[in-house]
Tab-separated table of C-alpha atoms in Angstrom:
chain	number	residue	atom	x	y	z
A	1130	MET	CA	54.879	112.204	95.153
A	1131	LEU	CA	54.143	108.830	93.577
A	1132	SER	CA	55.882	109.837	90.342
A	1133	GLN	CA	58.990	110.661	92.423
A	1134	TYR	CA	59.157	107.070	93.572
A	1135	ALA	CA	58.370	105.898	90.045
A	1136	PHE	CA	61.605	107.612	89.066
A	1137	ILE	CA	63.486	105.913	91.906
A	1138	GLY	CA	62.039	102.577	90.759
A	1139	ILE	CA	63.066	103.073	87.134
A	1140	PHE	CA	66.423	104.375	88.293
A	1141	ALA	CA	66.990	101.307	90.466
A	1142	VAL	CA	66.217	99.013	87.512
A	1143	ILE	CA	68.724	100.876	85.314
A	1144	ALA	CA	71.301	100.978	88.124
A	1145	PHE	CA	71.216	97.211	88.622
A	1146	ALA	CA	70.905	96.483	84.892
A	1147	LEU	CA	74.130	98.307	84.000
A	1148	PRO	CA	76.488	95.916	85.854
A	1149	VAL	CA	74.576	92.939	84.418
A	1150	ILE	CA	74.966	94.324	80.881
A	1151	GLY	CA	78.660	94.890	81.534
A	1152	LEU	CA	79.144	91.338	82.789
A	1153	VAL	CA	77.275	89.864	79.807
A	1154	LEU	CA	79.403	91.924	77.411
A	1155	SER	CA	82.558	90.765	79.150
A	1156	TRP	CA	81.291	87.150	79.110
A	1157	LEU	CA	80.960	87.384	75.311
A	1158	ILE	CA	84.511	88.554	74.629
A	1159	ARG	CA	86.678	87.154	77.408
A	1160	PRO	CA	88.637	83.873	77.177
A	1161	LYS	CA	87.241	80.857	79.032
A	1162	LYS	CA	90.051	78.406	79.759
A	1163	SER	CA	89.588	77.301	83.316
A	1164	ASN	CA	91.577	74.531	84.998
A	1165	PRO	CA	91.733	73.181	88.580
A	1166	ALA	CA	94.963	75.011	89.380
A	1167	LYS	CA	93.441	78.335	88.435
A	1168	THR	CA	90.395	77.899	90.615
A	1169	THR	CA	92.250	76.971	93.797
A	1170	THR	CA	91.774	79.305	96.744
A	1171	TYR	CA	94.245	82.170	96.739
A	1172	GLU	CA	96.649	81.989	99.647
A	1173	CYS	CA	100.057	83.309	98.590
A	1174	GLY	CA	101.062	80.064	96.858
A	1175	MET	CA	100.279	77.667	99.705
A	1176	GLU	CA	97.417	75.234	100.098
A	1177	THR	CA	94.719	76.417	102.497
A	1178	ILE	CA	94.450	74.458	105.721
A	1179	GLY	CA	91.052	73.540	107.085
A	1180	ASP	CA	87.622	75.008	106.513
A	1181	THR	CA	87.184	78.634	105.463
A	1182	TRP	CA	84.053	79.334	107.443
A	1183	VAL	CA	85.726	79.328	110.840
A	1184	GLN	CA	84.536	80.682	114.148
A	1185	PHE	CA	85.204	84.354	114.563
A	1186	LYS	CA	85.657	86.836	117.368
A	1187	ALA	CA	82.621	87.361	119.572
A	1188	GLN	CA	83.718	90.997	119.809
A	1189	TYR	CA	82.089	91.650	116.443
A	1190	TYR	CA	78.708	90.715	117.926
A	1191	LEU	CA	79.054	93.297	120.688
A	1192	TYR	CA	79.610	96.069	118.157
A	1193	ALA	CA	76.598	94.865	116.187
A	1194	LEU	CA	74.439	94.967	119.342
A	1195	ILE	CA	75.461	98.533	120.223
A	1196	PHE	CA	74.935	99.483	116.592
A	1197	VAL	CA	71.345	98.241	116.579
A	1198	VAL	CA	70.489	100.464	119.569
A	1199	PHE	CA	71.947	103.566	117.957
A	1200	ASP	CA	70.543	102.833	114.518
A	1201	VAL	CA	67.051	102.616	115.954
A	1202	GLU	CA	67.758	105.928	117.628
A	1203	ALA	CA	68.649	107.400	114.233
A	1204	ILE	CA	65.257	106.371	112.884
A	1205	PHE	CA	63.610	108.421	115.655
A	1206	VAL	CA	65.976	111.364	115.273
A	1207	PHE	CA	65.241	112.057	111.605
A	1208	PRO	CA	61.473	112.742	111.813
A	1209	TRP	CA	62.077	114.636	115.059
A	1210	ALA	CA	64.673	116.834	113.315
A	1211	VAL	CA	62.353	117.622	110.393
A	1212	ALA	CA	59.395	118.558	112.589
A	1213	TYR	CA	61.481	120.237	115.310
A	1214	ASN	CA	60.571	123.847	114.450
A	1215	LYS	CA	56.880	123.123	114.877
A	1216	LEU	CA	57.165	121.083	118.073
A	1217	GLY	CA	58.691	123.537	120.560
A	1218	LEU	CA	60.352	123.047	123.938
A	1219	TYR	CA	58.593	119.750	124.616
A	1220	ALA	CA	60.481	118.090	121.718
A	1221	LEU	CA	63.801	119.309	123.093
A	1222	VAL	CA	63.191	117.869	126.576
A	1223	GLU	CA	61.880	114.648	125.111
A	1224	MET	CA	64.906	114.112	122.857
A	1225	ALA	CA	67.342	115.144	125.605
A	1226	LEU	CA	65.894	112.402	127.829
A	1227	PHE	CA	66.017	109.874	124.998
A	1228	ILE	CA	69.648	110.662	124.197
A	1229	ALA	CA	70.544	110.644	127.923
A	1230	ILE	CA	69.186	107.096	128.231
A	1231	LEU	CA	71.166	106.013	125.153
A	1232	LEU	CA	74.308	107.702	126.447
A	1233	GLY	CA	73.787	105.775	129.694
A	1234	GLY	CA	73.829	102.593	127.631
A	1235	LEU	CA	76.962	103.648	125.784
A	1236	LEU	CA	78.645	104.538	129.072
A	1237	TYR	CA	77.690	101.129	130.487
A	1238	ALA	CA	79.175	99.364	127.478
A	1239	TRP	CA	82.253	101.524	127.813
A	1240	ARG	CA	82.749	100.757	131.533
A	1241	LYS	CA	82.128	97.032	130.896
A	1242	LYS	CA	84.948	97.233	128.334
A	1243	ALA	CA	82.672	96.115	125.488
A	1244	LEU	CA	84.396	98.718	123.322
A	1245	GLU	CA	87.888	97.330	123.966
A	1246	TRP	CA	89.466	94.603	121.897
A	1247	HIS	CA	90.102	91.496	124.027
B	1255	MET	CA	72.369	135.019	76.350
B	1256	ASP	CA	69.299	134.594	78.548
B	1257	TYR	CA	69.125	130.999	77.353
B	1258	LEU	CA	72.759	130.405	78.299
B	1259	ARG	CA	72.311	131.833	81.810
B	1260	ASN	CA	70.207	128.891	82.858
B	1261	PHE	CA	71.493	126.650	80.079
B	1262	PHE	CA	70.921	123.190	81.596
B	1263	VAL	CA	67.361	123.823	82.799
B	1264	ASN	CA	66.438	125.565	79.532
B	1265	LEU	CA	67.900	122.677	77.547
B	1266	ALA	CA	65.750	120.255	79.547
B	1267	ARG	CA	62.686	122.449	78.904
B	1268	SER	CA	63.295	122.615	75.145
B	1269	TRP	CA	63.842	118.860	75.041
B	1270	THR	CA	60.612	118.189	76.969
B	1271	ALA	CA	58.692	120.571	74.688
B	1272	TRP	CA	60.139	118.844	71.604
B	1273	ILE	CA	59.310	115.273	72.583
B	1274	GLY	CA	55.985	116.508	74.032
B	1275	GLY	CA	55.041	117.283	70.411
B	1276	PHE	CA	54.640	113.620	69.500
B	1277	LEU	CA	54.373	111.753	72.836
B	1278	PRO	CA	51.588	111.667	75.454
B	1279	ASP	CA	52.294	113.056	78.938
B	1280	TRP	CA	53.219	109.753	80.560
B	1281	GLY	CA	55.492	108.979	77.605
B	1282	VAL	CA	57.332	112.276	78.094
B	1283	ASN	CA	57.796	111.478	81.787
B	1284	LEU	CA	59.003	107.969	81.025
B	1285	VAL	CA	61.510	109.124	78.399
B	1286	ASN	CA	62.784	111.882	80.698
B	1287	TYR	CA	63.171	109.463	83.596
B	1288	LEU	CA	65.078	107.044	81.359
B	1289	VAL	CA	67.410	109.748	80.020
B	1290	VAL	CA	68.120	111.233	83.471
B	1291	GLY	CA	68.474	107.731	84.909
B	1292	ILE	CA	71.033	106.639	82.321
B	1293	ILE	CA	73.076	109.837	82.773
B	1294	LEU	CA	73.099	109.415	86.570
B	1295	VAL	CA	73.862	105.676	86.412
B	1296	LEU	CA	76.967	106.436	84.373
B	1297	MET	CA	78.313	108.787	87.095
B	1298	PRO	CA	80.268	106.054	88.961
B	1299	VAL	CA	81.855	104.951	85.667
B	1300	ILE	CA	82.805	108.532	84.817
B	1301	ALA	CA	84.108	108.988	88.367
B	1302	THR	CA	86.283	105.879	88.018
B	1303	LEU	CA	87.723	106.930	84.665
B	1304	THR	CA	88.707	110.389	85.957
B	1305	LEU	CA	89.387	109.860	89.667
B	1306	THR	CA	91.706	106.849	89.311
B	1307	TRP	CA	93.919	108.987	87.116
B	1308	MET	CA	93.686	111.904	89.556
B	1309	GLU	CA	94.416	109.630	92.516
B	1310	ARG	CA	97.492	108.105	90.894
B	1311	LYS	CA	98.813	111.526	89.979
B	1312	VAL	CA	98.116	113.064	93.412
B	1313	ILE	CA	99.486	110.103	95.393
B	1314	GLY	CA	102.425	109.946	92.989
B	1315	ARG	CA	103.307	113.592	93.608
B	1316	ILE	CA	102.913	113.168	97.386
B	1317	GLN	CA	105.327	110.202	97.247
B	1318	ASN	CA	107.741	112.142	95.010
B	1319	ARG	CA	106.930	110.093	91.913
B	1320	ILE	CA	105.470	111.238	88.595
B	1321	GLY	CA	102.512	108.874	88.346
B	1322	PRO	CA	101.105	107.510	85.070
B	1323	ASN	CA	102.554	109.320	82.036
B	1324	ARG	CA	102.697	106.758	79.186
B	1325	VAL	CA	99.154	106.300	77.851
B	1326	GLY	CA	98.094	109.573	76.273
B	1327	PRO	CA	99.157	113.076	77.354
B	1328	TRP	CA	99.989	113.065	81.128
B	1329	GLY	CA	98.714	109.489	81.180
B	1330	ILE	CA	95.052	110.517	81.080
B	1331	PHE	CA	94.058	107.409	79.080
B	1332	GLN	CA	95.542	105.030	81.664
B	1333	ALA	CA	92.107	104.421	83.173
B	1334	PHE	CA	90.619	103.595	79.741
B	1335	ALA	CA	93.404	101.077	79.121
B	1336	ASP	CA	92.641	99.487	82.503
B	1337	ALA	CA	88.934	99.371	81.655
B	1338	VAL	CA	89.615	97.481	78.409
B	1339	LYS	CA	91.931	95.097	80.238
B	1340	MET	CA	89.260	94.296	82.824
B	1341	LEU	CA	86.629	93.744	80.152
B	1342	ILE	CA	88.645	91.110	78.248
B	1343	LYS	CA	90.245	89.390	81.240
B	1344	GLU	CA	89.313	85.819	82.082
B	1345	ASP	CA	86.850	85.411	84.914
B	1346	ILE	CA	87.858	82.964	87.649
B	1347	VAL	CA	85.391	81.574	90.161
B	1348	PRO	CA	87.310	79.806	92.934
B	1349	SER	CA	86.397	76.194	93.652
B	1350	GLY	CA	84.133	75.868	96.663
B	1351	ALA	CA	82.698	79.368	96.205
B	1352	ASP	CA	78.999	79.980	96.721
B	1353	LYS	CA	78.410	80.787	93.061
B	1354	PRO	CA	75.082	82.721	92.994
B	1355	VAL	CA	76.107	84.912	95.924
B	1356	PHE	CA	79.594	85.318	94.462
B	1357	ASN	CA	78.165	86.605	91.177
B	1358	LEU	CA	75.475	88.765	92.756
B	1359	ALA	CA	77.808	90.757	95.038
B	1360	PRO	CA	79.496	92.919	92.353
B	1361	ILE	CA	76.122	93.687	90.745
B	1362	LEU	CA	74.667	94.750	94.081
B	1363	ILE	CA	77.603	96.938	95.061
B	1364	ALA	CA	77.807	98.708	91.688
B	1365	GLY	CA	74.040	99.288	91.632
B	1366	ALA	CA	74.121	100.717	95.161
B	1367	ALA	CA	76.907	103.117	94.195
B	1368	ALA	CA	74.786	104.387	91.294
B	1369	LEU	CA	71.590	104.682	93.368
B	1370	LEU	CA	73.117	107.410	95.571
B	1371	TRP	CA	73.159	109.799	92.615
B	1372	ALA	CA	69.354	109.997	92.431
B	1373	VAL	CA	69.208	112.701	95.134
B	1374	VAL	CA	72.389	114.701	94.475
B	1375	PRO	CA	71.531	118.316	93.553
B	1376	PHE	CA	73.920	119.518	90.843
B	1377	GLY	CA	72.189	122.889	90.560
B	1378	ARG	CA	68.890	124.614	91.216
B	1379	GLY	CA	66.273	122.278	89.738
B	1380	MET	CA	69.024	119.893	88.557
B	1381	ILE	CA	68.415	116.870	90.726
B	1382	GLY	CA	67.260	113.370	89.848
B	1383	GLN	CA	64.374	113.672	92.307
B	1384	ASN	CA	64.086	116.115	95.219
B	1385	LEU	CA	62.805	113.292	97.453
B	1386	ASN	CA	61.158	114.359	100.721
B	1387	ILE	CA	63.351	111.799	102.532
B	1388	GLY	CA	66.526	112.608	100.565
B	1389	ALA	CA	68.974	112.578	103.484
B	1390	LEU	CA	67.543	109.315	104.839
B	1391	TYR	CA	67.661	107.809	101.330
B	1392	VAL	CA	71.406	108.522	101.219
B	1393	VAL	CA	71.931	106.663	104.492
B	1394	ALA	CA	69.677	103.774	103.464
B	1395	VAL	CA	71.232	103.242	100.042
B	1396	GLY	CA	74.713	103.623	101.505
B	1397	SER	CA	74.182	100.619	103.740
B	1398	ILE	CA	73.437	98.294	100.790
B	1399	THR	CA	77.206	98.388	100.260
B	1400	THR	CA	77.711	96.607	103.590
B	1401	ILE	CA	75.494	93.701	102.515
B	1402	ALA	CA	77.249	93.386	99.166
B	1403	VAL	CA	80.649	93.350	100.845
B	1404	ILE	CA	79.623	90.664	103.319
B	1405	MET	CA	78.194	88.611	100.447
B	1406	ALA	CA	81.480	88.902	98.557
B	1407	GLY	CA	83.612	88.011	101.558
B	1408	TRP	CA	81.444	85.114	102.672
B	1409	SER	CA	80.960	83.479	99.284
B	1410	SER	CA	84.601	83.569	98.145
B	1411	ASN	CA	85.686	80.555	100.224
B	1412	ASN	CA	88.846	82.379	101.167
B	1413	LYS	CA	90.064	83.266	104.630
B	1414	PHE	CA	91.466	86.626	103.608
B	1415	ALA	CA	88.104	87.548	102.110
B	1416	LEU	CA	86.224	86.407	105.191
B	1417	LEU	CA	88.539	88.348	107.527
B	1418	GLY	CA	88.048	91.400	105.350
B	1419	ALA	CA	84.277	90.949	105.507
B	1420	PHE	CA	84.366	90.747	109.328
B	1421	ARG	CA	86.331	93.952	109.489
B	1422	VAL	CA	83.866	95.567	107.109
B	1423	VAL	CA	80.905	94.706	109.332
B	1424	ALA	CA	82.548	96.149	112.431
B	1425	GLN	CA	83.895	99.229	110.678
B	1426	LEU	CA	80.929	100.196	108.532
B	1427	LEU	CA	78.443	99.647	111.329
B	1428	SER	CA	80.490	101.656	113.826
B	1429	TYR	CA	81.063	104.576	111.498
B	1430	GLU	CA	77.496	104.669	110.262
B	1431	ILE	CA	76.331	106.066	113.631
B	1432	PRO	CA	78.448	109.267	113.666
B	1433	MET	CA	77.672	109.734	109.973
B	1434	VAL	CA	73.920	109.466	110.540
B	1435	LEU	CA	74.109	111.770	113.565
B	1436	SER	CA	75.981	114.476	111.682
B	1437	ILE	CA	73.501	114.277	108.778
B	1438	ALA	CA	70.700	114.510	111.372
B	1439	THR	CA	72.289	117.685	112.767
B	1440	VAL	CA	72.154	119.298	109.331
B	1441	VAL	CA	68.555	118.106	108.895
B	1442	LEU	CA	67.700	119.591	112.296
B	1443	VAL	CA	69.243	122.972	111.482
B	1444	THR	CA	67.641	123.219	108.036
B	1445	GLY	CA	64.368	121.540	109.019
B	1446	THR	CA	64.173	119.458	105.835
B	1447	MET	CA	65.455	116.180	104.421
B	1448	ARG	CA	65.164	117.295	100.778
B	1449	MET	CA	68.710	117.563	99.437
B	1450	GLY	CA	67.737	120.443	97.130
B	1451	ASP	CA	66.141	122.435	99.957
B	1452	ILE	CA	69.114	121.832	102.262
B	1453	VAL	CA	71.249	123.737	99.736
B	1454	GLU	CA	68.616	126.488	99.353
B	1455	ARG	CA	68.533	127.057	103.122
B	1456	GLN	CA	72.323	127.141	103.563
B	1457	VAL	CA	72.801	130.902	103.768
B	1458	ALA	CA	76.339	130.329	105.019
B	1459	PRO	CA	78.087	127.033	104.184
B	1460	PHE	CA	77.598	124.736	107.160
B	1461	ILE	CA	81.331	124.024	107.343
B	1462	VAL	CA	81.669	127.359	109.211
B	1463	VAL	CA	78.452	126.868	111.211
B	1464	LEU	CA	78.755	123.182	112.174
B	1465	PRO	CA	82.465	122.287	111.917
B	1466	VAL	CA	82.053	119.333	114.294
B	1467	ALA	CA	79.389	117.798	112.069
B	1468	PHE	CA	81.554	118.433	109.004
B	1469	ILE	CA	84.662	116.799	110.463
B	1470	THR	CA	82.643	113.870	111.827
B	1471	TYR	CA	80.912	113.352	108.507
B	1472	LEU	CA	84.122	113.530	106.498
B	1473	LEU	CA	85.950	111.060	108.766
B	1474	ALA	CA	82.978	108.698	108.887
B	1475	ALA	CA	82.537	108.947	105.128
B	1476	ALA	CA	86.206	108.180	104.569
B	1477	ALA	CA	85.739	105.115	106.763
B	1478	GLU	CA	82.522	104.094	104.986
B	1479	THR	CA	84.235	104.164	101.600
B	1480	GLY	CA	87.208	102.285	103.041
B	1481	ARG	CA	89.767	104.958	102.237
B	1482	ALA	CA	93.103	105.166	103.978
B	1483	PRO	CA	93.745	105.680	106.870
B	1484	PHE	CA	90.575	103.635	107.406
B	1485	ASP	CA	91.306	101.033	104.699
B	1486	LEU	CA	91.388	98.067	107.079
B	1487	LEU	CA	88.810	96.279	104.976
B	1488	GLU	CA	91.223	96.111	102.070
B	1489	ALA	CA	94.606	96.479	103.787
B	1490	ASP	CA	96.783	95.136	100.977
B	1491	SER	CA	99.704	94.463	103.272
B	1492	GLU	CA	97.679	92.448	105.831
B	1493	ILE	CA	94.833	90.616	104.084
B	1494	VAL	CA	95.952	91.298	100.472
B	1495	ALA	CA	92.736	92.944	99.292
B	1496	GLY	CA	90.165	91.733	101.759
B	1497	TYR	CA	86.718	90.868	100.558
B	1498	PHE	CA	87.383	91.020	96.789
B	1499	VAL	CA	90.650	89.082	96.700
B	1500	GLU	CA	89.104	86.234	94.667
B	1501	TYR	CA	87.466	88.445	92.057
B	1502	SER	CA	88.972	89.008	88.639
B	1503	GLY	CA	88.037	90.620	85.373
B	1504	LEU	CA	84.981	92.837	85.211
B	1505	LYS	CA	83.589	91.503	88.475
B	1506	PHE	CA	86.604	93.026	90.174
B	1507	GLY	CA	86.052	96.036	87.944
B	1508	TRP	CA	82.586	96.628	89.386
B	1509	PHE	CA	84.006	96.665	92.903
B	1510	TYR	CA	86.545	99.196	91.731
B	1511	ILE	CA	83.884	101.310	90.027
B	1512	ALA	CA	81.708	101.155	93.146
B	1513	GLU	CA	84.628	102.327	95.267
B	1514	TYR	CA	85.316	105.389	93.149
B	1515	GLY	CA	81.621	106.022	92.541
B	1516	ASN	CA	81.136	106.037	96.311
B	1517	LEU	CA	84.128	108.340	96.756
B	1518	PHE	CA	82.658	110.846	94.303
B	1519	ALA	CA	79.173	110.470	95.798
B	1520	ILE	CA	80.492	111.024	99.331
B	1521	ALA	CA	82.292	114.152	98.153
B	1522	ALA	CA	79.119	115.342	96.396
B	1523	ILE	CA	77.021	114.769	99.526
B	1524	THR	CA	79.623	116.540	101.684
B	1525	THR	CA	79.418	119.449	99.257
B	1526	THR	CA	75.616	119.427	99.430
B	1527	LEU	CA	75.390	119.236	103.203
B	1528	PHE	CA	78.326	121.350	104.334
B	1529	LEU	CA	79.875	123.387	101.519
B	1530	GLY	CA	76.782	125.097	100.172
B	1531	GLY	CA	76.274	122.766	97.190
B	1532	TRP	CA	75.925	124.698	93.942
B	1533	ARG	CA	75.946	128.100	95.690
B	1534	GLY	CA	78.679	130.534	94.673
B	1535	PRO	CA	79.263	134.008	93.258
B	1536	PHE	CA	76.908	135.072	90.407
B	1537	VAL	CA	74.805	131.933	90.681
B	1538	SER	CA	71.629	133.995	91.183
B	1539	VAL	CA	72.334	135.766	87.865
B	1540	ALA	CA	73.443	132.713	85.923
B	1541	PRO	CA	72.204	129.425	87.488
B	1542	ALA	CA	74.160	127.498	84.836
B	1543	LEU	CA	77.312	128.212	86.898
B	1544	GLY	CA	75.910	126.093	89.756
B	1545	PRO	CA	77.013	122.657	88.461
B	1546	PHE	CA	80.539	123.962	87.875
B	1547	TYR	CA	80.813	125.226	91.456
B	1548	PHE	CA	79.378	121.918	92.596
B	1549	VAL	CA	81.973	119.863	90.726
B	1550	ILE	CA	84.842	122.144	91.798
B	1551	LYS	CA	83.857	121.838	95.464
B	1552	SER	CA	83.432	118.057	95.162
B	1553	VAL	CA	86.852	117.647	93.549
B	1554	ALA	CA	88.344	119.769	96.342
B	1555	VAL	CA	86.841	117.386	98.924
B	1556	ILE	CA	88.180	114.381	96.964
B	1557	PHE	CA	91.610	116.009	96.863
B	1558	VAL	CA	91.571	116.387	100.654
B	1559	LEU	CA	90.630	112.699	101.017
B	1560	MET	CA	93.490	111.692	98.687
B	1561	TRP	CA	95.852	113.930	100.614
B	1562	ILE	CA	94.845	112.207	103.864
B	1563	ARG	CA	95.384	108.840	102.181
B	1564	GLY	CA	98.824	109.859	100.980
B	1565	THR	CA	100.081	111.095	104.341
B	1566	TRP	CA	98.619	108.999	107.153
B	1567	PRO	CA	99.421	105.406	108.150
B	1568	ARG	CA	96.679	102.838	108.672
B	1569	PHE	CA	94.890	102.461	112.025
B	1570	ARG	CA	94.661	99.226	113.911
B	1571	ILE	CA	91.105	97.842	114.022
B	1572	ASP	CA	90.614	98.270	117.796
B	1573	GLN	CA	91.905	101.862	117.654
B	1574	MET	CA	89.605	102.546	114.790
B	1575	LEU	CA	86.443	101.218	116.412
B	1576	ALA	CA	87.342	102.910	119.704
B	1577	PHE	CA	87.739	106.202	117.838
B	1578	ALA	CA	84.233	105.861	116.384
B	1579	TRP	CA	82.482	104.958	119.634
B	1580	LYS	CA	84.474	106.947	122.167
B	1581	VAL	CA	85.168	110.137	120.208
B	1582	LEU	CA	82.920	110.614	117.207
B	1583	VAL	CA	79.614	109.356	118.677
B	1584	PRO	CA	79.743	111.438	121.905
B	1585	ALA	CA	80.958	114.522	120.016
B	1586	SER	CA	78.209	114.321	117.404
B	1587	LEU	CA	75.538	113.608	120.057
B	1588	ALA	CA	76.687	116.688	121.975
B	1589	ASN	CA	76.559	118.661	118.740
B	1590	LEU	CA	73.030	117.439	118.017
B	1591	LEU	CA	71.810	118.431	121.487
B	1592	TRP	CA	73.498	121.827	121.357
B	1593	SER	CA	71.920	122.502	117.947
B	1594	ALA	CA	68.507	121.577	119.360
B	1595	ILE	CA	69.006	123.983	122.300
B	1596	VAL	CA	70.180	126.831	120.055
B	1597	LEU	CA	67.259	126.391	117.658
B	1598	GLN	CA	64.879	127.050	120.577
B	1599	ILE	CA	66.219	130.629	120.844
B	1600	GLY	CA	63.940	132.932	118.845
B	1601	ARG	CA	62.205	129.954	117.271
B	1602	GLN	CA	59.585	130.598	114.585
B	1603	PRO	CA	57.416	127.732	113.358
B	1604	GLU	CA	57.708	128.744	109.687
B	1605	GLN	CA	61.445	129.430	109.793
B	1606	LEU	CA	63.535	128.340	106.771
B	1607	GLY	CA	67.109	127.738	107.858
B	1608	PRO	CA	68.953	129.220	110.866
B	1609	THR	CA	69.070	132.952	111.701
B	1610	ILE	CA	72.370	134.826	112.092
B	1611	VAL	CA	72.240	134.751	115.908
B	1612	GLN	CA	71.560	131.032	115.857
B	1613	MET	CA	74.443	130.429	113.450
B	1614	ILE	CA	76.891	132.333	115.684
B	1615	LEU	CA	75.720	130.377	118.751
B	1616	LEU	CA	76.034	127.101	116.806
B	1617	LEU	CA	79.599	127.987	115.847
B	1618	VAL	CA	80.506	128.889	119.453
B	1619	GLY	CA	79.153	125.539	120.682
B	1620	ASN	CA	80.959	123.651	117.927
B	1621	VAL	CA	84.286	125.290	118.715
B	1622	ALA	CA	83.768	124.405	122.395
B	1623	ILE	CA	83.030	120.767	121.499
B	1624	LEU	CA	86.133	120.650	119.290
B	1625	ALA	CA	88.285	122.099	122.073
B	1626	VAL	CA	86.981	119.674	124.721
B	1627	THR	CA	87.373	116.700	122.351
B	1628	GLY	CA	90.915	117.774	121.531
B	1629	LEU	CA	91.845	118.162	125.202
B	1630	LEU	CA	90.401	114.766	126.156
B	1631	LEU	CA	92.103	113.089	123.179
B	1632	GLY	CA	95.416	114.644	124.128
B	1633	ARG	CA	95.041	113.423	127.713
B	1634	ALA	CA	94.139	109.908	126.550
B	1635	ALA	CA	97.152	109.874	124.214
B	1636	ARG	CA	99.508	110.951	127.020
B	1637	ARG	CA	98.069	108.318	129.349
B	1638	TYR	CA	98.500	105.641	126.658
B	1639	ALA	CA	102.061	106.777	126.052
B	1640	ALA	CA	102.872	106.642	129.768
B	1641	GLN	CA	101.426	103.123	130.064
B	1642	HIS	CA	103.223	101.777	127.026
B	1643	GLY	CA	106.438	103.686	127.509
B	1644	TRP	CA	106.428	105.734	124.358
B	1645	ALA	CA	108.668	108.745	124.193
B	1646	GLY	CA	106.577	110.702	121.739
B	1647	ALA	CA	102.873	111.707	121.783
């Protein structure tokens, strides 16, 4: 059990080391002749107007909020699914209620047009 | 001959026995972990070198072109030429960029693409680690990509990149829910999260038992990897390349490698969950055939994804998010509930995988869900057409 996660740990170190090694290798052999014109922000040949970090659509927040609800649900669903065979009818009723409540929330968001693009 | 039948596992055994001769136990484990780790970490790179060529050829043929044919026979060395180009290209960091975040993003995304491979079962006993939370690990590691993409888009100091990053947040978050729910359905039916055991318990490939989960997973996975028709996060014709527009050289290369590594990983996980993984004819006699079946099935899935990319136009972002929340989420929730109801019939606490009766009932329910979804979609499309005065649909 612990040795399984030891493998994941070692694997993660190798996985993140590989791109670093690649970038170092590339840093050694690539040309480095930067100038101000090269480092300007790319915008199809024109100068950018104003600040980049602008306000953005509030719609994105609504999706994030609905996502949080359903992602938390997913955390409950996985252990339930693994243990389902041992739990019996009670688990079915329990999860059906849970999903019904969530579906109620989704339906509410739907009727309130939170899923439309304004 | 007996050695060849289970060649890969026997090779691993001989190797372990050989280094066990002069290393202590923990040393053997460490060396084995390192060797397996390095092989698995290279999978995204291998995927990029082969799949970019395949993609160009397939898309080329779909669009009535020939595709790459200059570098090497049938252009198979095109990807290697591109790799060398990326390695020796000058690296440009735009002025005003948030430098540490800008440099960290490609490392994070490439590492995340490699991490997925730790739980992919290539054959019986051929898996990095048969983790007891394998399916959840796939979901968890997959969402690192989202963070890396936001980091790249935010730090570039470019409006195209930032717009791309916003789209990524909305799209990846929305499509993660149906993906997680369809994986949960498979976990429910098999009763395990170990990727190796999911394959062992798939008496019939789940594509014919749970077609709704399969279709949902494939669509959501295509969206998660940002493949057309869900490629709004890159959308060359709208926001040039989205979140990695300011990257050049190998930093861009790592984004590219992560994209194709993710494509291959998604295909491998689809194969594991729905196509029976390494199962196939004669595998019980010669387990060494397993990895070949696995790769053939994965490449078939990749081909289907490329085919979709070559034939369908891009969605608009509101259509896309509406499709996730209004179609895929309800359908996969219904599928999850139906699976839970069916598994109550003739339930045995020590059961490994579904029985035949259960599988038939699952299929009936899935076909019903598909039919209802299709009918409702058709009605919605006709209503939309009537409102907007379209002749077709």
